[in-house]
Coordinates of C-alpha atoms in Angstrom, one line a residue:
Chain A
X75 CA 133.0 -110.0 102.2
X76 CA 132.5 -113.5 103.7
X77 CA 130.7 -114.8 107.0
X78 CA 132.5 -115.8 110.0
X79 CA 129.8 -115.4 112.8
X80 CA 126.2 -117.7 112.7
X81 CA 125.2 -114.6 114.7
X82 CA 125.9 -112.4 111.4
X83 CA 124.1 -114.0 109.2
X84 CA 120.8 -113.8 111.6
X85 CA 121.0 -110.4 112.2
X86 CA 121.8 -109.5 108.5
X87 CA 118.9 -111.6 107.5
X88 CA 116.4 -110.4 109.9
X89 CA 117.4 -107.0 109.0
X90 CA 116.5 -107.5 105.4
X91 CA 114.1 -110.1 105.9
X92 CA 115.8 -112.7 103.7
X93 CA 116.8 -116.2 104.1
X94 CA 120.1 -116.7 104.7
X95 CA 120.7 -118.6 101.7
X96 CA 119.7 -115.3 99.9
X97 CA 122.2 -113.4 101.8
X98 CA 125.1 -116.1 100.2
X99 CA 123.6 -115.7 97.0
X100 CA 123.9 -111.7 97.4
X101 CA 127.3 -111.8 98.7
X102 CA 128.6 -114.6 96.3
X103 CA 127.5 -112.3 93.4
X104 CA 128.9 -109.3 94.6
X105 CA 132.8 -111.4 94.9
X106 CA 132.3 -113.4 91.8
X107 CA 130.6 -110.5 89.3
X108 CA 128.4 -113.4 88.3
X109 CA 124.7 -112.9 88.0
X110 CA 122.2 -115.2 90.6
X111 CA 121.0 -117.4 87.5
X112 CA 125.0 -118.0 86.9
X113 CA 125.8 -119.0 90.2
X114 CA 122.1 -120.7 91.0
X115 CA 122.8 -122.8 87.8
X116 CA 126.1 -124.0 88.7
X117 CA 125.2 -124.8 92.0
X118 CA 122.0 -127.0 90.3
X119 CA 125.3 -129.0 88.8
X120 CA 126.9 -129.7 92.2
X121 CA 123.3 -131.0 93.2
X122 CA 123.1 -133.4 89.8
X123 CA 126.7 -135.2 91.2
X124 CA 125.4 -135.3 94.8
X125 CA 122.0 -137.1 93.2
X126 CA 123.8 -139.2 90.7
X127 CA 126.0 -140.5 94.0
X128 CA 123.5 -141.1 96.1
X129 CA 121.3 -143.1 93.1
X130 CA 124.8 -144.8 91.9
X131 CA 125.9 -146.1 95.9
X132 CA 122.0 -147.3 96.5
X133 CA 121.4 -148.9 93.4
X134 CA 124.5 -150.7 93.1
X135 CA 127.0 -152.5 95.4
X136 CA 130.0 -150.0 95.4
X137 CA 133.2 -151.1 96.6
X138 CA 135.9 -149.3 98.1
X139 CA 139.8 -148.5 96.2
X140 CA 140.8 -150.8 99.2
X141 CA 138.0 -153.7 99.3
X142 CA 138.2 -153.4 102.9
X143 CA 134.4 -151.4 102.7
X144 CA 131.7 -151.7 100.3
X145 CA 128.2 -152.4 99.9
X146 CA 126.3 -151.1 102.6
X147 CA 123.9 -147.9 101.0
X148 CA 122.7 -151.1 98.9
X149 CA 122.8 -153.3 101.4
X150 CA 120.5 -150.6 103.7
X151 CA 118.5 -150.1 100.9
X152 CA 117.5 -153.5 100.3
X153 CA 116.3 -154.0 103.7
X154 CA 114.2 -151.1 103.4
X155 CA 112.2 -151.7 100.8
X156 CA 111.8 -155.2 102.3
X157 CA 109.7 -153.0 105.0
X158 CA 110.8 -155.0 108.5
X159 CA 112.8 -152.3 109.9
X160 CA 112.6 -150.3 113.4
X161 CA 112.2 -147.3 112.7
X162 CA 109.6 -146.1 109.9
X163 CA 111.0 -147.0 106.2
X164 CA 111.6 -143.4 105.4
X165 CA 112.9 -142.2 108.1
X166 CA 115.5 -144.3 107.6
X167 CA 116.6 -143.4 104.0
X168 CA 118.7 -140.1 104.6
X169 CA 121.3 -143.1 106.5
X170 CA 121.3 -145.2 103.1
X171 CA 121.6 -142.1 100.7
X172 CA 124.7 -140.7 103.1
X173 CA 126.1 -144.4 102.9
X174 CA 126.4 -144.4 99.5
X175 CA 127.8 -141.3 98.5
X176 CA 130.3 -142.2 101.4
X177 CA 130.8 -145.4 99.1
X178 CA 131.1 -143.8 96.1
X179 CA 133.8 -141.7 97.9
X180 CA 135.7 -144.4 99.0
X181 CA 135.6 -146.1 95.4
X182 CA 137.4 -143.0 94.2
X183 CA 133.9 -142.2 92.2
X184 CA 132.9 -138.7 91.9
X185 CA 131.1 -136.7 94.4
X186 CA 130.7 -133.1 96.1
X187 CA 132.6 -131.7 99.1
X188 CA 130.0 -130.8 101.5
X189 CA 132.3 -129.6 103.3
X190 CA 135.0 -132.2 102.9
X191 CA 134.9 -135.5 101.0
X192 CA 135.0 -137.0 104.8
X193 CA 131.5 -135.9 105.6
X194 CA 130.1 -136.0 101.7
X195 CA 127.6 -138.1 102.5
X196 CA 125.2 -136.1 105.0
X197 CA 123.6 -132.9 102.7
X198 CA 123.1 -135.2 100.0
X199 CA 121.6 -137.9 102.2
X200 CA 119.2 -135.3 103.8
X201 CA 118.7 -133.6 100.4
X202 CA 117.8 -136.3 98.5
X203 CA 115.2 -137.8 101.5
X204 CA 113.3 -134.5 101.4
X205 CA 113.1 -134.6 97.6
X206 CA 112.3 -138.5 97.6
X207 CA 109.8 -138.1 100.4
X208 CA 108.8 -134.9 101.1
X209 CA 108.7 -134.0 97.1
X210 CA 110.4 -130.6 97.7
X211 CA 111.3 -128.8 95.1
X212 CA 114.6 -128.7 93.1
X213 CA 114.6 -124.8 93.2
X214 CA 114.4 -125.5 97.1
X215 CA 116.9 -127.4 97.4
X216 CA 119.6 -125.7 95.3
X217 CA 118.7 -122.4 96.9
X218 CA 119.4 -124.9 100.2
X219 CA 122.4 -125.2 99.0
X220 CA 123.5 -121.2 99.4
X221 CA 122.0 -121.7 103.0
X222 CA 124.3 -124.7 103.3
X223 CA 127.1 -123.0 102.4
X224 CA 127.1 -120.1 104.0
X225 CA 127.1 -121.8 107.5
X226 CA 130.0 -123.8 106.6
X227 CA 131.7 -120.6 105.3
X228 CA 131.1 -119.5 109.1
X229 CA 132.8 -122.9 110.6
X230 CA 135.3 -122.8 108.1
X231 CA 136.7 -119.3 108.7
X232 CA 136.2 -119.2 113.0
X233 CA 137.2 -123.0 113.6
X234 CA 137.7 -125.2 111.0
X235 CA 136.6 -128.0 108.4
X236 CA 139.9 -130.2 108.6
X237 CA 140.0 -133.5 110.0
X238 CA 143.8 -133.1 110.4
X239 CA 143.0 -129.7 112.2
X240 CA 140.1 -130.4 113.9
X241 CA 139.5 -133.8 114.4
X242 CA 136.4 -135.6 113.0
X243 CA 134.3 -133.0 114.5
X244 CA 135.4 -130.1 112.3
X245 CA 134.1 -132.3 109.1
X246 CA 131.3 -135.0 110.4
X247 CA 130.3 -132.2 112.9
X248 CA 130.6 -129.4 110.7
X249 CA 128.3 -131.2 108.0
X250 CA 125.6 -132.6 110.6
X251 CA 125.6 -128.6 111.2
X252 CA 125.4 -127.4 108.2
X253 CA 122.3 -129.9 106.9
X254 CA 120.3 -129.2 110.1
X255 CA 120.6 -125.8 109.6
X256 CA 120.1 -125.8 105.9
X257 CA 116.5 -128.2 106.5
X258 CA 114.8 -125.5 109.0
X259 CA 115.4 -122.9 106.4
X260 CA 113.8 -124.7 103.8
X261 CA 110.9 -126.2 105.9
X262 CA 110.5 -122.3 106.6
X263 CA 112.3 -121.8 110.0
X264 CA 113.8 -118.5 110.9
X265 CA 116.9 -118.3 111.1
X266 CA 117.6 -117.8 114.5
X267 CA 116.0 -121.3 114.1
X268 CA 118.8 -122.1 111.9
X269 CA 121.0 -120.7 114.1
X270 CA 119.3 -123.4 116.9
X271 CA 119.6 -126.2 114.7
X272 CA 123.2 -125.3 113.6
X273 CA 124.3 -125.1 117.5
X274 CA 122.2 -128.5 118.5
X275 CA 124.0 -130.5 116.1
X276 CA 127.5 -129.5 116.7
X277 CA 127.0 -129.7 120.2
X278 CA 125.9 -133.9 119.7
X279 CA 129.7 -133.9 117.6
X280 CA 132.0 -132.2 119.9
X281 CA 134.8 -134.2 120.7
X282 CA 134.5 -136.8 117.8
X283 CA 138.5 -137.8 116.6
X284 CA 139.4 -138.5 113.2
X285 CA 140.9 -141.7 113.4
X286 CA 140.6 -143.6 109.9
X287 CA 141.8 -147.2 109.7
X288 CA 144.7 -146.7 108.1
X289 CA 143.9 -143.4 107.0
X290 CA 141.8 -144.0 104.8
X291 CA 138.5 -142.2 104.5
X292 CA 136.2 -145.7 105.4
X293 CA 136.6 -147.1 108.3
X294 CA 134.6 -145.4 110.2
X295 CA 134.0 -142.4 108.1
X296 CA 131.2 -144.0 106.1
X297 CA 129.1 -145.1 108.9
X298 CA 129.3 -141.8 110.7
X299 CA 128.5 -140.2 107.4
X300 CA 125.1 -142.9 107.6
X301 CA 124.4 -142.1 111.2
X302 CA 124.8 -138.4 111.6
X303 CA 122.6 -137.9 108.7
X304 CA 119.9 -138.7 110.8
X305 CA 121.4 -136.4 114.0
X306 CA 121.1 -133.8 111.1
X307 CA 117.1 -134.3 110.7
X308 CA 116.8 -134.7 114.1
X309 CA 118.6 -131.9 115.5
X310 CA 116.4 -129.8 112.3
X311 CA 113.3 -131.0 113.8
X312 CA 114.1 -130.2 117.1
X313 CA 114.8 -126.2 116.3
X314 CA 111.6 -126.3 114.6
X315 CA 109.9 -127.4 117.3
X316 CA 111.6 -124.4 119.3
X317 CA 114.4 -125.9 121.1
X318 CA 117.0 -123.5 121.9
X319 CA 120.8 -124.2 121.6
X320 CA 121.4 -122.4 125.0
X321 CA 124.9 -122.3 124.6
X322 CA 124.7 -119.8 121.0
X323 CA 125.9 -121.3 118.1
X324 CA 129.2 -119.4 117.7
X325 CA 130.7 -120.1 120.6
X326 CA 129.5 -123.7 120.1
X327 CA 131.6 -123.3 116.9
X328 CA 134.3 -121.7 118.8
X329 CA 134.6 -124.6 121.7
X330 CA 134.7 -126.6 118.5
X331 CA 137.7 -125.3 117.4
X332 CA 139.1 -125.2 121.1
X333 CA 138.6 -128.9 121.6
X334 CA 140.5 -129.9 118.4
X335 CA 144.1 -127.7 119.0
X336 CA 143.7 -129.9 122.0
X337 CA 143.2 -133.2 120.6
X338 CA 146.7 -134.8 120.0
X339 CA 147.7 -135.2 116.7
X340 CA 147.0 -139.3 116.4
X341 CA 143.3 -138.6 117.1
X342 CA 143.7 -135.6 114.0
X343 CA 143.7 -137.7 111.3
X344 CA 147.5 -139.6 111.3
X345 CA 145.5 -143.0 111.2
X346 CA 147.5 -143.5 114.2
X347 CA 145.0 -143.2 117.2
X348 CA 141.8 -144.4 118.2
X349 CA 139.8 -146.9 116.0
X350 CA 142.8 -147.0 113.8
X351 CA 145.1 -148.3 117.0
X352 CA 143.2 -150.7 117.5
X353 CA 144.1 -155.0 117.2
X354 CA 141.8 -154.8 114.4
X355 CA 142.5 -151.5 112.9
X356 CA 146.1 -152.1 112.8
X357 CA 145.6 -155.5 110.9
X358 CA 143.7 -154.0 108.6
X359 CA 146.1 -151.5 107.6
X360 CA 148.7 -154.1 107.4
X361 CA 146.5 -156.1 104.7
X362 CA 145.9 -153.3 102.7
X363 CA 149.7 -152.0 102.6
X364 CA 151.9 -154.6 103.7
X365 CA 153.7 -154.0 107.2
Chain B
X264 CA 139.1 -114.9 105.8
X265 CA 140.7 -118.2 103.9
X266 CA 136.7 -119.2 102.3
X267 CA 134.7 -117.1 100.8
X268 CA 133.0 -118.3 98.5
X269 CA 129.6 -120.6 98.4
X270 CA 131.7 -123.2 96.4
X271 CA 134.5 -123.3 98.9
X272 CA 132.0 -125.3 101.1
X273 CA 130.0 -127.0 98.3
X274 CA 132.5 -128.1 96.3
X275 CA 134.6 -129.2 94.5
X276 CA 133.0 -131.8 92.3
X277 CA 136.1 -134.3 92.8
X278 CA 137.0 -137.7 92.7
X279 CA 137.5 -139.3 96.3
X280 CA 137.9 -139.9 98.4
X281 CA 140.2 -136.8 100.8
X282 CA 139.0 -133.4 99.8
X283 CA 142.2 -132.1 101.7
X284 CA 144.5 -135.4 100.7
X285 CA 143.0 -136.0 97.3
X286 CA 141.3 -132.5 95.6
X287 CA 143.8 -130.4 97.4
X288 CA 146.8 -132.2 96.6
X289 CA 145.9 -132.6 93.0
X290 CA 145.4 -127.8 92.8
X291 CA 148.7 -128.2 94.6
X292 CA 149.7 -130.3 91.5
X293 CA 148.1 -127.7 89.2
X294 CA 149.9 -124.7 90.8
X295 CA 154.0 -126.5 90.5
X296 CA 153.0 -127.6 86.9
X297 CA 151.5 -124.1 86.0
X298 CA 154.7 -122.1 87.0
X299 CA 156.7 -124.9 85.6
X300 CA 155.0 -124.0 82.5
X301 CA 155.7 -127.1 80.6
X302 CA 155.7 -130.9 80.9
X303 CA 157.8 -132.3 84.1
X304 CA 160.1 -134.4 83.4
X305 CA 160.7 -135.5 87.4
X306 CA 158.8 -135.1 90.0
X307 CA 160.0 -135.1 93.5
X308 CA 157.2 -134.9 96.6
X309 CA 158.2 -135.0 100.2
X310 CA 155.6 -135.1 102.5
X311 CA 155.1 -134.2 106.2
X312 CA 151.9 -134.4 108.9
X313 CA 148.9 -136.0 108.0
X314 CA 150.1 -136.2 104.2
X315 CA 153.0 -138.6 105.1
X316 CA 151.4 -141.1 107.5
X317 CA 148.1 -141.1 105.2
X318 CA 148.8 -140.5 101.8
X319 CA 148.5 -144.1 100.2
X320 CA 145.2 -144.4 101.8
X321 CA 143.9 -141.0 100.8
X322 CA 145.6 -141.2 97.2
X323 CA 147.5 -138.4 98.0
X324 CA 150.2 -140.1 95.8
X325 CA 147.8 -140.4 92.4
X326 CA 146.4 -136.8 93.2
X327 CA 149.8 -134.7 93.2
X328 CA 150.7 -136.6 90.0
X329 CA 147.6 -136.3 88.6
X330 CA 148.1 -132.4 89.3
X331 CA 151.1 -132.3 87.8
X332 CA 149.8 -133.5 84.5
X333 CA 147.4 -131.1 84.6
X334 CA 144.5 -133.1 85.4
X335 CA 141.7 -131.8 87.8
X336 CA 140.0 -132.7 90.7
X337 CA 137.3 -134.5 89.0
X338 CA 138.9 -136.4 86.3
X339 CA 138.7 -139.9 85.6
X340 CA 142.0 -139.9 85.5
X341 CA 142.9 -139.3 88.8
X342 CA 143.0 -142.8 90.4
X343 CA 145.2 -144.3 87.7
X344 CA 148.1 -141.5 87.6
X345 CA 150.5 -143.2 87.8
X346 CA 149.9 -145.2 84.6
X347 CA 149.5 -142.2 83.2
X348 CA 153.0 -141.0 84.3
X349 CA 155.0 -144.0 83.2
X350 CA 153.1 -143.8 80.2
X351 CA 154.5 -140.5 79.4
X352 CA 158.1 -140.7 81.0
X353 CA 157.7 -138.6 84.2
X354 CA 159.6 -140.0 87.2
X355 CA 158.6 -139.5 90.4
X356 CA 159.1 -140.2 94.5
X357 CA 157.5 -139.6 97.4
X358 CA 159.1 -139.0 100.5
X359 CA 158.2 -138.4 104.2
X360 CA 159.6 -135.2 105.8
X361 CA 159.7 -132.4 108.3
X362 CA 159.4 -129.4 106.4
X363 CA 158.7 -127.3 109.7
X364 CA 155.7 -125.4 111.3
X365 CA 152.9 -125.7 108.8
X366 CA 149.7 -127.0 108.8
X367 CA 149.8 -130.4 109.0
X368 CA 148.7 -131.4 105.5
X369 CA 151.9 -130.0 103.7
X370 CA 154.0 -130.8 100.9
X371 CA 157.3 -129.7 98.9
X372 CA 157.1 -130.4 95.3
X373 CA 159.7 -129.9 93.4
X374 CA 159.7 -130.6 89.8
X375 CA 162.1 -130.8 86.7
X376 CA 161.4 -130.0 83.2
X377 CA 163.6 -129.6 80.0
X378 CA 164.0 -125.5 80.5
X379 CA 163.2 -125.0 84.2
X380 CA 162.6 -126.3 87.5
X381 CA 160.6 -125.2 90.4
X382 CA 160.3 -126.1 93.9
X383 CA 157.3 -125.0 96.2
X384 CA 155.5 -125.8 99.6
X385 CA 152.4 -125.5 99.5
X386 CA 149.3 -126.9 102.1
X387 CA 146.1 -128.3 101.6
X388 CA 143.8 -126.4 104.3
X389 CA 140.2 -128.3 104.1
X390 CA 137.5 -129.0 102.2
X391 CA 140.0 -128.7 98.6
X392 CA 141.5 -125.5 99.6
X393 CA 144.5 -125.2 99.3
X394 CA 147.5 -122.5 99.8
X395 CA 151.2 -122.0 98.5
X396 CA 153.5 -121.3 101.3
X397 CA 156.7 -120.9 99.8
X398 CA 157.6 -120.0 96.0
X399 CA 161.1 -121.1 94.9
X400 CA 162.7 -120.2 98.5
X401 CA 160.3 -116.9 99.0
X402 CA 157.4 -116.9 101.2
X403 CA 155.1 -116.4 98.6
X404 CA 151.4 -117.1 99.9
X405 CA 148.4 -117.5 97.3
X406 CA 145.7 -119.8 96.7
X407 CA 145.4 -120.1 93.0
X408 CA 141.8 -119.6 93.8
X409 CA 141.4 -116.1 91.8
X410 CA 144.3 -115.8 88.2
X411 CA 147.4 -114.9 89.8
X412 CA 149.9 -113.7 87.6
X413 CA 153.6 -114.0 88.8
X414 CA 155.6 -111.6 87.5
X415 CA 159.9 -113.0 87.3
X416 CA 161.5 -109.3 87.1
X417 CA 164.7 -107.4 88.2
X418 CA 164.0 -104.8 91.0
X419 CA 163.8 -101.6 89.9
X420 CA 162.3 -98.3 91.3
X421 CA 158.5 -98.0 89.7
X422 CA 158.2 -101.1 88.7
X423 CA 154.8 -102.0 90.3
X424 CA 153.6 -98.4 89.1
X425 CA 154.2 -99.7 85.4
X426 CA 152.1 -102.7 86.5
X427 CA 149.6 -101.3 88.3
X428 CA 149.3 -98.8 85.6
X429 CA 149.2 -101.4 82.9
X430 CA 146.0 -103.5 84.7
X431 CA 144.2 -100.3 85.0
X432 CA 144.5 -99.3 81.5
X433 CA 143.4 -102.9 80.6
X434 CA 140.7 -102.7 83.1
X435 CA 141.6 -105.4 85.3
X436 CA 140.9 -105.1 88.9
X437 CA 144.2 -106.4 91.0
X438 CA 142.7 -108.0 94.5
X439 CA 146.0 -108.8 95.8
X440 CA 149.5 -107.3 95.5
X441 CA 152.5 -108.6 97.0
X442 CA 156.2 -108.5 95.6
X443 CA 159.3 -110.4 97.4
X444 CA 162.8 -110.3 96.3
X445 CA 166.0 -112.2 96.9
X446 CA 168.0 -108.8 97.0
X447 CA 167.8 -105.5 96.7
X448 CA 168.0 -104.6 92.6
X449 CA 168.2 -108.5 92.5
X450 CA 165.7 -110.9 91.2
X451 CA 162.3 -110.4 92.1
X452 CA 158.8 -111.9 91.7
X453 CA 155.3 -109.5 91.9
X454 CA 152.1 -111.8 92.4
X455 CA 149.3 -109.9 91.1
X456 CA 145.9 -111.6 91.9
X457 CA 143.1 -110.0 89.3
X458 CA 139.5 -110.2 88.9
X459 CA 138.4 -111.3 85.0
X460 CA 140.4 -113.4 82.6
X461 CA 143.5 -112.3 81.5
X462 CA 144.0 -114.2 77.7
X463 CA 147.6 -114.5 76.5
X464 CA 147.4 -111.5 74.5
X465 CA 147.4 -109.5 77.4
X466 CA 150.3 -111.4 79.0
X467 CA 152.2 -111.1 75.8
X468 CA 151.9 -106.9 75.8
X469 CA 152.2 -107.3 79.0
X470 CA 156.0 -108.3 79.0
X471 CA 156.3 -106.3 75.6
X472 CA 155.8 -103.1 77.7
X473 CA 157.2 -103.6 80.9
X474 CA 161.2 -104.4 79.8
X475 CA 161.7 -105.4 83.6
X476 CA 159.7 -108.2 83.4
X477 CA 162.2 -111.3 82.6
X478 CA 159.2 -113.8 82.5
X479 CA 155.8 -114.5 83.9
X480 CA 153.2 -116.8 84.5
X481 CA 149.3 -117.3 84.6
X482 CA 148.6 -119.6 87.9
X483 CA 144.4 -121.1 88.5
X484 CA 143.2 -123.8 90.3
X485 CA 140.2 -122.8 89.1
X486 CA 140.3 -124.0 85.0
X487 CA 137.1 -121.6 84.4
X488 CA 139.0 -118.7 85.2
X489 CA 141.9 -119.6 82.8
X490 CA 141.7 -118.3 78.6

């Protein structure tokens, strides 16, 4: 058994009156024949490399494989704690912890896909935030994980979590998702809450290309890693302040899907289209790989 | 459904920075160099999609070869594959081709070692998954997710009944069955996915029992899973 409908995992947790990452922990232990300690333990090591990215990318100046990005979870970080920023300091450090596991990424350092390497950055980002200011729990967050997973099982299985599928949507889109959804279950939303939150922050991605300079996963990947972090807290906060997705989450998912089979294939992650085309873009690639 | 489990979506633990053009192409690597079954002495990978125009960016490149050599997803290693394979005497290429309608993330492999060769297309689907396409010239389809045993035999009436029966007695549970053959009483290959660990003992009664079975092999992207 997997999930392929948001709708399915409401209903089956309001019928047992579980979370939903309960319901993944159920259902992974059924597939796996491994007991919940088992699977809650090695889930706890997936969490260690997201922390150890996001501590390595904001502590550090982490350059990309390429050179061509680098520096900027530091660089953010470093203006934060210098305390002149717009918004309030916290509320701006979910955008440095997604820019520096994006970093780390991009160095060819280790990380998590959550869902993809593409869109690593986000869960961690919010994760780490709500541990560094919100002092949740570890337990919480690992078990946040499960609830994490399960809604990307849903995108992956009724649309899909490939850039080269979907367009940029499928993975920057499908994380924003997954992390809004997976912070009003553990801030104690329902989860036709979740369900809200998952629908609000896809809808704000719909129609976003994949068009990596050069194909490579940095240009712009690591800044809309940074910047949809936030969309994800956002979008969380507004479910939990009971705003509906009026158009339901799955067929938010499904449109999804729709919209990429119609993007043409240089917006789908060919490094041919969009950012990647342009006078810029097109130098760029030529210094990193000759013409 | 293609995921189904929690660490589908979280994971894998990898090196980046592609989970399709980087993790995914180095389980792709893992699968040719399993049913190669010993070190490859050539390495040829044509490329079509998103893999060709892409794959120097993504390390696509350092992530097949890394496979290859039986390195995973998360190893140090990956990045500087191709050290590694000059180091050790494998020759490789990469070309870019049209292999026909698959997803776009797609690549033949075809390697070369001192007994055998083998030649698959396989596609990396998202988020590391990946899924083998064509076996050798068959359209054999499996993940690697789960042991998969691939059973090399000559077709012959009850032969899946003696395997079947032989799993069962051993107490493995199969979760996928599927057997395609290049002619009737001709060569044939059984993929058997099971649940549990199957150590080489088993594999070795296995083809003791079954006089059918010409050779076989153990294929796991997942290294837990593997004795």
């Amino acid at each position: 058994m997997s999930f392929s409908h948001i709708q399915e995992l409401v209903s089956l947790a309001e019928e047992r009156h579980s979370s939903i990452g309960d319901l993944m922990l159920d259902v992974e232990m059924a597939a796996s024949g491994q007991c919940a300690d088992e699977i809650l333990e090695r889930m706890s090591r997936q969490l260690d490399v997201m922390e150890q990215a996001v501590r390595k990318g904001t502590t550090e100046s982490v350059v990309s494989k390429t050179g061509l990005t680098g520096g900027d979870g530091f660089r953010m970080q470093t203006y934060l704690n210098e305390g002149r920023t717009i918004l309030p300091v916290n509320a701006l450090r979910p955008l440095a912890y997604a820019l520096a596991v994006s970093e780390v990424n991009a160095s060819m350092g280790r990380i998590v896909a959550t869902p993809t390497a593409g869109a690593a950055g986000i869960l961690p980002g919010v994760l780490m935030y709500m541990v560094d200011t919100h002092g949740t729990r570890r337990e919480t967050l690992v078990r946040g994980l499960l609830t994490a997973a399960a809604l990307g099982l849903v995108i992956a299985n009724s649309a899909s979590i490939s850039g080269a599928v979907g367009g940029c949507q499928a993975e920057i889109g499908s994380a924003t998702a997954m992390a809004a959804g997976t912070l009003v279950e553990m801030q104690g939303g329902s989860p036709r809450q979740v369900a809200h939150a998952v629908g609000i922050a896809l809808k704000n991605s719909l129609g976003l290309v994949c068009d990596p300079v050069g194909g490579l996963v940095e240009i712009p990947c690591i800044l809309r890693n940074g910047l949809h972090a936030l969309t994800a807290i956002a979008a969380a906060d507004m479910a939990l302040a009971g705003i509906r997705s009026i158009i339901p989450a799955d067929e938010v998912i499904q449109v999804m899907h729709h919209i990429g089979q119609k993007m043409p294939s240089t917006l789908r992650e060919t490094g041919l289209g969009g950012l990647a085309s342009t006078p810029t873009g097109q130098r760029l690639r030529e210094q990193v790989f000759g013409r | 459904m293609k995921y189904t489990s929690a660490f589908d979506i979280i994971g894998p633990v990898m090196v980046g920075p592609s989970s399709s053009h980087t993790a995914g192409a180095v389980r792709m690597g893992n699968i040719a160099r399993q049913v190669l079954a010993e070190p490859p002495l050539c390495a040829e990978f044509r490329l079509m999609g998103s893999f060709a125009t892409t794959y120097r960016g993504h390390g696509t490149d350092v992530a097949l070869l890394a496979g290859v050599m039986n390195l995973s997803p998360e190893e140090d290693g990956v990045p500087v594959a191709k050290q590694m394979a000059s180091d050790v005497g494998l020759s490789y290429s990469f070309e870019e081709d049209n292999l026909g309608y698959f997803h776009p993330n797609t690549v033949r492999i075809s390697l070369l070692g001192r007994q055998r060769q083998v030649d698959l297309v396989a596609s990396s689907i998202g988020g590391g998954k990946v899924e083998v396409q064509e076996l050798d010239g068959l359209p054999l389809k499996f993940s690697g997710d789960r042991p998969t045993l691939l059973l090399y035999h000559q077709d012959a009436p009850g032969f899946l009944a003696k395997v079947c029966r032989f799993l069962d007695v051993h107490g493995y549970n199969i979760g996928r069955l599927v057997l395609e053959r290049w002619r009737r009483g001709g060569n044939a290959v059984a993929l058997c996915e099971v649940d549990g660990k199957l150590p080489p003992g088993v594999l070795q009664e296995l083809r003791a029992e079954i006089g059918e079975v010409s050779d076989l092999r153990l294929v796991c992207t997942n290294f837990a899973e593997l004795p």
